PDB file of C-alpha atoms in Angstrom:
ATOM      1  CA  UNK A1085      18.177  -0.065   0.987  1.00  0.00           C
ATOM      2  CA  UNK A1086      17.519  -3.823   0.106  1.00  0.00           C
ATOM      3  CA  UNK A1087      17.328  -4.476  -3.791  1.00  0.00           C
ATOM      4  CA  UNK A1088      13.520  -6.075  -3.184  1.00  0.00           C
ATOM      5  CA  UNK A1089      11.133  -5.348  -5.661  1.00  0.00           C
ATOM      6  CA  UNK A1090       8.361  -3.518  -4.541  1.00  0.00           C
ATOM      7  CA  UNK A1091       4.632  -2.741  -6.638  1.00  0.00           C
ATOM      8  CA  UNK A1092       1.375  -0.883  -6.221  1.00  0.00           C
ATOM      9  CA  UNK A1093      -1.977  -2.446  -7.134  1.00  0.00           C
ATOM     10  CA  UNK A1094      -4.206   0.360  -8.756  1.00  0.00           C
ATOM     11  CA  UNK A1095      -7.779  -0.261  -9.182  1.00  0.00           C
ATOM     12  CA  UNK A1096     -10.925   1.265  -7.480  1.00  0.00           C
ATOM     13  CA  UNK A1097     -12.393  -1.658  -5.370  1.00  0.00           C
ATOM     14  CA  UNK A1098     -16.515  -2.474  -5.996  1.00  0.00           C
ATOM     15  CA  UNK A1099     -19.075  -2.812  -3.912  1.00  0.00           C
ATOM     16  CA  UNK A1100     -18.957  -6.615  -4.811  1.00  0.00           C
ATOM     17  CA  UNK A1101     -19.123  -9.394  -2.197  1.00  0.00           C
ATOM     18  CA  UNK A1102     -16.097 -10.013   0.014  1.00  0.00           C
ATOM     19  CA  UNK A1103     -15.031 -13.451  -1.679  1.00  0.00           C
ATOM     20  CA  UNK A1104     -14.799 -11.323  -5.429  1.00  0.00           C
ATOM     21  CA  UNK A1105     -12.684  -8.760  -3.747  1.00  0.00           C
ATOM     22  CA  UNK A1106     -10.535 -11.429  -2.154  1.00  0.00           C
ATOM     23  CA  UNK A1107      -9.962 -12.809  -5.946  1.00  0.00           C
ATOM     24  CA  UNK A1108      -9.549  -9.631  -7.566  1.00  0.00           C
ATOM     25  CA  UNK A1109      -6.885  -9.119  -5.147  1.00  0.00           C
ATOM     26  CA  UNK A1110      -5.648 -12.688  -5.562  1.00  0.00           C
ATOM     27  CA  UNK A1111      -5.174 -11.405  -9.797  1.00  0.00           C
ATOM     28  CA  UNK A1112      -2.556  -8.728  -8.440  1.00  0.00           C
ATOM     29  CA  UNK A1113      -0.453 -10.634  -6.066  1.00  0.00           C
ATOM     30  CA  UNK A1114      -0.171 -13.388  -8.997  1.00  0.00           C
ATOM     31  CA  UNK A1115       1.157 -10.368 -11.647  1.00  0.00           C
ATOM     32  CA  UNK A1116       3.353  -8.856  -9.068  1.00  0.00           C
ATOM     33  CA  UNK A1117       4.490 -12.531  -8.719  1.00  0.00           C
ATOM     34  CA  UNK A1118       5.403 -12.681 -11.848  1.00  0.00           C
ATOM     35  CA  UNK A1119       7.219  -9.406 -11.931  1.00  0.00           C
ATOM     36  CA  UNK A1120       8.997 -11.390  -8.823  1.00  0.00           C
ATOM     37  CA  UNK A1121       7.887  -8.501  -6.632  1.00  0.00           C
ATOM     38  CA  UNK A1122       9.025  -9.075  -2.623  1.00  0.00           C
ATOM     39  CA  UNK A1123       6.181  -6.480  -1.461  1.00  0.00           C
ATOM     40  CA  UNK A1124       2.799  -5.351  -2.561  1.00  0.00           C
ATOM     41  CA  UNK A1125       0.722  -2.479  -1.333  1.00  0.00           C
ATOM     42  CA  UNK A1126      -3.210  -2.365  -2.504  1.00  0.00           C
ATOM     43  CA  UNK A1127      -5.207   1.375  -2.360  1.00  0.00           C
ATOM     44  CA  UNK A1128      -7.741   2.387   0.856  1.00  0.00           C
ATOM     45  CA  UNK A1129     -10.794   0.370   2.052  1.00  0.00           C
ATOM     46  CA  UNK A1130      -9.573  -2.352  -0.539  1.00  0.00           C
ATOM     47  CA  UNK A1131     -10.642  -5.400   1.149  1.00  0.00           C
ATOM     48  CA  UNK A1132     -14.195  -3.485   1.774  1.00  0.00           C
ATOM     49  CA  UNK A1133     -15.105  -1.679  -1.268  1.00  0.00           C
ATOM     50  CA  UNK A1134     -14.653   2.723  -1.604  1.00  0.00           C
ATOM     51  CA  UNK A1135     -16.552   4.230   1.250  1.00  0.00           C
ATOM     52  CA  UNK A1136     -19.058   6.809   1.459  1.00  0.00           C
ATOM     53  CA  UNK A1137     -17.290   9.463   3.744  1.00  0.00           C
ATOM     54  CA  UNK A1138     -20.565  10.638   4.979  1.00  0.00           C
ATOM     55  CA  UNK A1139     -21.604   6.736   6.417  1.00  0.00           C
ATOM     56  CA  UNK A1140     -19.930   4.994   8.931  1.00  0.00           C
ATOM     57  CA  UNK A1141     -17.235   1.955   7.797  1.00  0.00           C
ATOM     58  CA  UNK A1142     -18.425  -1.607   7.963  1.00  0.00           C
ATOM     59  CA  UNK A1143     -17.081  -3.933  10.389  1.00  0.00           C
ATOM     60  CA  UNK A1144     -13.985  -5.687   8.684  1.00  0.00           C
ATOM     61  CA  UNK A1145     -14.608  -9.052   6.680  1.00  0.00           C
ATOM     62  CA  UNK A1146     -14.038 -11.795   8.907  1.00  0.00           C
ATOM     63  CA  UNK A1147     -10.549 -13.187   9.054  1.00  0.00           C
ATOM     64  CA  UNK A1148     -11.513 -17.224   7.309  1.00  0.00           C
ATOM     65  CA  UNK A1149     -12.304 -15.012   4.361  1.00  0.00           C
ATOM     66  CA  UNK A1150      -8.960 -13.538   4.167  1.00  0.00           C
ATOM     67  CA  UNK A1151      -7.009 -16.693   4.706  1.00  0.00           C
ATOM     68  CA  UNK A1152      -6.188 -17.156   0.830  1.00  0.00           C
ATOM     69  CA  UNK A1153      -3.936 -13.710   1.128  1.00  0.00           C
ATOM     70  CA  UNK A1154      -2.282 -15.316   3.754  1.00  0.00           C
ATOM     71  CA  UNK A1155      -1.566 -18.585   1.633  1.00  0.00           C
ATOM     72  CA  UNK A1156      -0.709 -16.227  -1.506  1.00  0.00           C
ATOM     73  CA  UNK A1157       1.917 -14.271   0.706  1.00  0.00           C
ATOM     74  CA  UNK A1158       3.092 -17.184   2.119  1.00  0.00           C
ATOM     75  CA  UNK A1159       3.160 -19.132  -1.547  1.00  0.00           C
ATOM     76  CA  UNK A1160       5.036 -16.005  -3.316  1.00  0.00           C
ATOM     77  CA  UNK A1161       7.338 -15.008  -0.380  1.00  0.00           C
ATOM     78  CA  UNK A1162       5.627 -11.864  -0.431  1.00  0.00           C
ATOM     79  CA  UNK A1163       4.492  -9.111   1.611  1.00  0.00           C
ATOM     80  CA  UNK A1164       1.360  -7.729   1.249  1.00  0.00           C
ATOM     81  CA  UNK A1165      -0.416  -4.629   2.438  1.00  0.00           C
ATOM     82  CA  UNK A1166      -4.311  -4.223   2.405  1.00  0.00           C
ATOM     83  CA  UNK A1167      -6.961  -1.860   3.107  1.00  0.00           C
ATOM     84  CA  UNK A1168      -9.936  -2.763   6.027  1.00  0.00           C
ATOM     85  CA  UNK A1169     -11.868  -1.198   8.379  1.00  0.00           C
ATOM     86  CA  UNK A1170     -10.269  -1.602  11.949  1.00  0.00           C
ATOM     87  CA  UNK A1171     -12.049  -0.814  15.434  1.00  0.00           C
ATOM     88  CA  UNK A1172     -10.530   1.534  17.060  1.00  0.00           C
ATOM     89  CA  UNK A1173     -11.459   3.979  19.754  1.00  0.00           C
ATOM     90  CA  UNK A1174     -15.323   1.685  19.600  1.00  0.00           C
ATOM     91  CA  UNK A1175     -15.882   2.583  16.277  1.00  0.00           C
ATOM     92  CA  UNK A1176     -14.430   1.515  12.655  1.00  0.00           C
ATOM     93  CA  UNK A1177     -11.767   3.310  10.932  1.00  0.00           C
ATOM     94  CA  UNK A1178      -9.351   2.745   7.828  1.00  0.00           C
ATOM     95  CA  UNK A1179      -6.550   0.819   8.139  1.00  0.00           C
ATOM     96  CA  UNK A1180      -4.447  -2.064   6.991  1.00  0.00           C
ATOM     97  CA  UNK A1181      -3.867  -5.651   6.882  1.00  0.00           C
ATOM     98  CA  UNK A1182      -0.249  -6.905   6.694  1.00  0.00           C
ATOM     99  CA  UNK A1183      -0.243 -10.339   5.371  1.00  0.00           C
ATOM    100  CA  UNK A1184       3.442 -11.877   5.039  1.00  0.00           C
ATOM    101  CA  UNK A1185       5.375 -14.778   4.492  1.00  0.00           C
ATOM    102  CA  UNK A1186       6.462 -15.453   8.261  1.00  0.00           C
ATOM    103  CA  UNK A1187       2.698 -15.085   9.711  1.00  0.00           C
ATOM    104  CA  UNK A1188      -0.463 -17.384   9.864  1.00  0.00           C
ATOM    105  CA  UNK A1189      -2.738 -14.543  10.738  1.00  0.00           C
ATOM    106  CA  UNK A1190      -2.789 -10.770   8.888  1.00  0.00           C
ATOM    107  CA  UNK A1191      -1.601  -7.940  11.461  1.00  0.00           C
ATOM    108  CA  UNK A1192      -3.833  -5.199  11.620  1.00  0.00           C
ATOM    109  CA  UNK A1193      -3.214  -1.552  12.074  1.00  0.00           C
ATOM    110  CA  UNK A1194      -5.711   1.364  12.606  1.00  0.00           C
ATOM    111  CA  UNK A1195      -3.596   4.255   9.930  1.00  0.00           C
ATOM    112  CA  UNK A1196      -4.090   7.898   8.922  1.00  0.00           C
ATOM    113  CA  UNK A1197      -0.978   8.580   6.257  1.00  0.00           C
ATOM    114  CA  UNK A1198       0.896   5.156   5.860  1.00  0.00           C
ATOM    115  CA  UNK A1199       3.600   2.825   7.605  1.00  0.00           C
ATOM    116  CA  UNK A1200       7.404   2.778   7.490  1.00  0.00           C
ATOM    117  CA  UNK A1201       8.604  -0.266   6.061  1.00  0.00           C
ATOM    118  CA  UNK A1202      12.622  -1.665   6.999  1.00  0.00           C
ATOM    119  CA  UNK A1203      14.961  -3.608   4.792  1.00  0.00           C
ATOM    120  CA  UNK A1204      13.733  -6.546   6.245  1.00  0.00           C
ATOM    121  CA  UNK A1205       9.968  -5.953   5.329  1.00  0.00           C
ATOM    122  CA  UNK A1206       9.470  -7.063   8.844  1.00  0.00           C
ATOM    123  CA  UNK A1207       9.694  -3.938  10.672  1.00  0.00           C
ATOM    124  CA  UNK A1208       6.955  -1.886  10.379  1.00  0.00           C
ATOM    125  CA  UNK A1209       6.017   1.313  11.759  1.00  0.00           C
ATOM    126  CA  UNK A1210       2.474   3.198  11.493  1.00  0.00           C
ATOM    127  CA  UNK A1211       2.682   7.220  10.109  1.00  0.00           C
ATOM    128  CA  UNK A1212      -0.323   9.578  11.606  1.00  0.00           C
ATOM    129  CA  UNK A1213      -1.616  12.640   9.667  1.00  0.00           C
ATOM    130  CA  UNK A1214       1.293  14.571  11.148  1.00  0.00           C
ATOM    131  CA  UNK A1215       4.450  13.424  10.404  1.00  0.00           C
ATOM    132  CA  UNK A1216       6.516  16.427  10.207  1.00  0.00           C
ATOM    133  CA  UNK A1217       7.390  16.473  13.658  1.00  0.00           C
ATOM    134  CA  UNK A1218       8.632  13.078  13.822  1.00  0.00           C
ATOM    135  CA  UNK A1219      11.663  11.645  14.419  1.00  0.00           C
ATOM    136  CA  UNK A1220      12.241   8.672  11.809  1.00  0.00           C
ATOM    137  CA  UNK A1221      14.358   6.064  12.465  1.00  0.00           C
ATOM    138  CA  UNK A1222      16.778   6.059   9.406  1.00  0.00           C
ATOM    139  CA  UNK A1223      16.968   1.978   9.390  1.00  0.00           C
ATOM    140  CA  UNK A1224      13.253   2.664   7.316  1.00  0.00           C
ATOM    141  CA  UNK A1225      13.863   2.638   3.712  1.00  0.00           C
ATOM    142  CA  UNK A1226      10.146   3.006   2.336  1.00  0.00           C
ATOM    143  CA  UNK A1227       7.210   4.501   3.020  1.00  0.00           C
ATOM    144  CA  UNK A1228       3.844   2.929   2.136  1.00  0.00           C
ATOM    145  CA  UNK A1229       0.486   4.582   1.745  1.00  0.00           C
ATOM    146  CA  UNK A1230      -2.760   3.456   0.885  1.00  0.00           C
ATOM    147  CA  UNK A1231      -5.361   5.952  -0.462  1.00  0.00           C
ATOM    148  CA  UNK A1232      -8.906   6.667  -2.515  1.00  0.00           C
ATOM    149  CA  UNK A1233      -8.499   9.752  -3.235  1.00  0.00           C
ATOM    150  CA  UNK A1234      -9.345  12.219  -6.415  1.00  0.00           C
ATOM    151  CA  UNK A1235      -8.915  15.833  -7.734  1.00  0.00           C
ATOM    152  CA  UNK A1236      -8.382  18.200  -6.174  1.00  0.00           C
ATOM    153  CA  UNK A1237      -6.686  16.152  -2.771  1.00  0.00           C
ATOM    154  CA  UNK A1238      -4.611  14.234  -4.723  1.00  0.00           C
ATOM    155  CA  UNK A1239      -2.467  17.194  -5.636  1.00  0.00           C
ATOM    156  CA  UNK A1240      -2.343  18.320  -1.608  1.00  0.00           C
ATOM    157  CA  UNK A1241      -1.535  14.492  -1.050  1.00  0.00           C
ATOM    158  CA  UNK A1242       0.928  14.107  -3.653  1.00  0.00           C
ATOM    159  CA  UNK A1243       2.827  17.604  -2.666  1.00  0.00           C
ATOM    160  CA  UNK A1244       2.372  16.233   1.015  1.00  0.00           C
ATOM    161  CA  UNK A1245       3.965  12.798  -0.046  1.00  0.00           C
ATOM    162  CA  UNK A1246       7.144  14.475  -2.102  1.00  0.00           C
ATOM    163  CA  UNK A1247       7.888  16.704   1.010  1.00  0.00           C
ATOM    164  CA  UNK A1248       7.768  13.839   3.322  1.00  0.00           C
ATOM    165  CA  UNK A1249      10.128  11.964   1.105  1.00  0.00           C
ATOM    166  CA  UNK A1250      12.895  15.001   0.495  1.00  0.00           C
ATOM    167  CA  UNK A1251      12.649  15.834   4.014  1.00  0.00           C
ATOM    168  CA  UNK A1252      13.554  12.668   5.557  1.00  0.00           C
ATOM    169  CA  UNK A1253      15.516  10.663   3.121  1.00  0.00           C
ATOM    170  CA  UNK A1254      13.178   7.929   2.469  1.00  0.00           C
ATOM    171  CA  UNK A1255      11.168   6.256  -0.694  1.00  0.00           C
ATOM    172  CA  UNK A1256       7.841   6.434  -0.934  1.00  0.00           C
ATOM    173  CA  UNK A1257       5.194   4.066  -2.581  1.00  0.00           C
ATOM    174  CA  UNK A1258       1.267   5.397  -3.280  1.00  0.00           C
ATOM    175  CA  UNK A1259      -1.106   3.136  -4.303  1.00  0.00           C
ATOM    176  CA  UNK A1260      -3.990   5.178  -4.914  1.00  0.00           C
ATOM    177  CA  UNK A1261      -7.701   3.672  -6.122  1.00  0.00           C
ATOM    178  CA  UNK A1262      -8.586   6.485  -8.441  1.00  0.00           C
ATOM    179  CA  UNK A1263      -4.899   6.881 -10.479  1.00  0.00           C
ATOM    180  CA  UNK A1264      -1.913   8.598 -10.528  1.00  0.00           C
ATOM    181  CA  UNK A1265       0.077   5.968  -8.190  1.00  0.00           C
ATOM    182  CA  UNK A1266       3.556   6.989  -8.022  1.00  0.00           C
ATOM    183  CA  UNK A1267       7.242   6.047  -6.695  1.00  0.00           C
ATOM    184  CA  UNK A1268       9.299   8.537  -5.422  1.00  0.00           C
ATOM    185  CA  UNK A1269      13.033   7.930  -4.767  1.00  0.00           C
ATOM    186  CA  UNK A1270      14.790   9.166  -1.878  1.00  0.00           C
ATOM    187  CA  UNK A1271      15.640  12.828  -2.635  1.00  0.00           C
ATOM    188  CA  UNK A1272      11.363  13.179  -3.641  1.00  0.00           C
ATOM    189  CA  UNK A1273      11.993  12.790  -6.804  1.00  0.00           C
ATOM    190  CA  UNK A1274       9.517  11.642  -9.004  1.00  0.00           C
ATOM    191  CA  UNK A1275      10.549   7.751 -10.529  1.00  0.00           C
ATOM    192  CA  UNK A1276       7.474   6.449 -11.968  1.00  0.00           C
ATOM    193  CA  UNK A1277       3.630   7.850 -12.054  1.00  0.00           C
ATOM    194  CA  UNK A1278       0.434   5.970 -13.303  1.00  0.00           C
ATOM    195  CA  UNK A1279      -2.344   7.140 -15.337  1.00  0.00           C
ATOM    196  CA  UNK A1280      -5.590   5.780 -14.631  1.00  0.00           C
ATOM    197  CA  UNK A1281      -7.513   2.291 -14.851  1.00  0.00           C
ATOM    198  CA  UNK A1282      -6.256  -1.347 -12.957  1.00  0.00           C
ATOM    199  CA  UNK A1283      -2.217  -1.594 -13.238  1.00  0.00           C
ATOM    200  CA  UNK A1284       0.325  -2.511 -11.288  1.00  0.00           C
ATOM    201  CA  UNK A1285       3.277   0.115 -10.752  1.00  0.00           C
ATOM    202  CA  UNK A1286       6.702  -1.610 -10.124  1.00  0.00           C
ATOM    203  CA  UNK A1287       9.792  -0.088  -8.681  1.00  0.00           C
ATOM    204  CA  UNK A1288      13.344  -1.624  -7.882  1.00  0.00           C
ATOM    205  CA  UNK A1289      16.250   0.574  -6.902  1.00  0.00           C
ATOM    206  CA  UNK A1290      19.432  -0.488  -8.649  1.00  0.00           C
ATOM    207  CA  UNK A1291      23.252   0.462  -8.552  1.00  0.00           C
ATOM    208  CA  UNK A1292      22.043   3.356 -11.201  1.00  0.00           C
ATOM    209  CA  UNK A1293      19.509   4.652  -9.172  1.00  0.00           C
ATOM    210  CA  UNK A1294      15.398   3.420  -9.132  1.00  0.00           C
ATOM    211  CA  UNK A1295      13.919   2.153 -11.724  1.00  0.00           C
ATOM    212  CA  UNK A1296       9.931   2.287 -12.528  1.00  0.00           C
ATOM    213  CA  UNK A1297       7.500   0.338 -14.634  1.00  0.00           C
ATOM    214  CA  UNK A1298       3.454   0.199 -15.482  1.00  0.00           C
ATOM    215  CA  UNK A1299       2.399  -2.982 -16.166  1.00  0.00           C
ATOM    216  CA  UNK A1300      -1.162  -2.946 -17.010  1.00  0.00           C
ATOM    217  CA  UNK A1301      -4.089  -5.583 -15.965  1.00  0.00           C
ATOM    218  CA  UNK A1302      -7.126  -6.670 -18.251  1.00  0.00           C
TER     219      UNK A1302
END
């Protein structure tokens, strides 16, 4: 695996209008800038506020909006992974925006567990809710997920996550809304694990292994 710097944003997105959302995620990519972070991966639904499971996602912000993430990734050489409702099937689902240094536009996926990242942070490909039969291609080196989720489904989500790591070989990054973001390495073992509130969780693997950091955000 590449020696890139990777971080999760953890914070629970408000209801607020797009343009504040846009800046509070504008405050993250500048502190993982700082931290000199090559990718950054924000919870579920974070470009659109938490949803109410029981009401029907909001059509996505519209793209002029989201052209300062595209500058910012652009700016910081970073990559950066969003959450957005995405039509799909004639109807509005979760997924992601992938804004990155190379593109003018975000891509946009329609996701269930997460995306498969490759050393290049260029190669990217999309994880449903049932992985286990898959057959992973081993030039991926991280997996990515975005989620909102709370007690008790985080521990079902966080077992889920460490299996999917140990079983094939591969790091994975949680940014979760509600806390407890974590890094685990490639064996699914646990490197780093947040508490609650906004922070950013950092992770770099070195020639002693991964390393893990909190760096909280006022």
């Amino acid at each position: 695996m590449s020696n890139w710097k990777i971080a999760a944003a953890q914070y629970e997105p408000l209801k607020t209008p797009v343009r504040e959302r846009v800046a509070q995620h504008l405050a993250f990519i500048e502190a993982a800038a700082q931290q000199h972070c090559n990718l950054l991966v924000f919870p579920s639904l974070s470009l659109s506020g938490c949803a109410d499971d029981r009401k029907a996602l909001p059509a996505p912000p519209d793209a002029s909006l989201l052209q300062p993430l595209s500058w910012a990734a652009a700016h910081h050489r970073m990559t950066i992974i969003a959450g957005l409702p995405v039509e799909h099937n004639e109807r509005f689902v979760k997924g992601m925006a992938v804004f990155a240094p190379w593109m003018t536009a975000p891509r946009t996926y329609h996701h269930s567990l997460g995306a498969c990242l490759g050393n290049d942070l260029k190669t990217i490909r999309v994880v449903d809710d049932q992985p286990e039969g898959m057959d992973l291609d081993p030039a991926f080196s991280l997996f990515t997920t975005s989620q909102s989720v709370g007690e008790p489904e985080l521990l079902s989500s966080t077992s889920r996550l460490q299996n999917f790591s140990h079983k094939f070989s591969i790091a994975v990054l949680m940014a979760n809304a509600r806390g407890n973001s974590a890094l685990w390495d490639e064996s699914g073992r646990l490197i780093v694990r947040a508490d609650r509130g906004p922070l950013l969780l950092t992770g770099q693997r070195t020639p002693r292994g991964w390393q893990g950091d909190i760096i909280p955000l006022r």
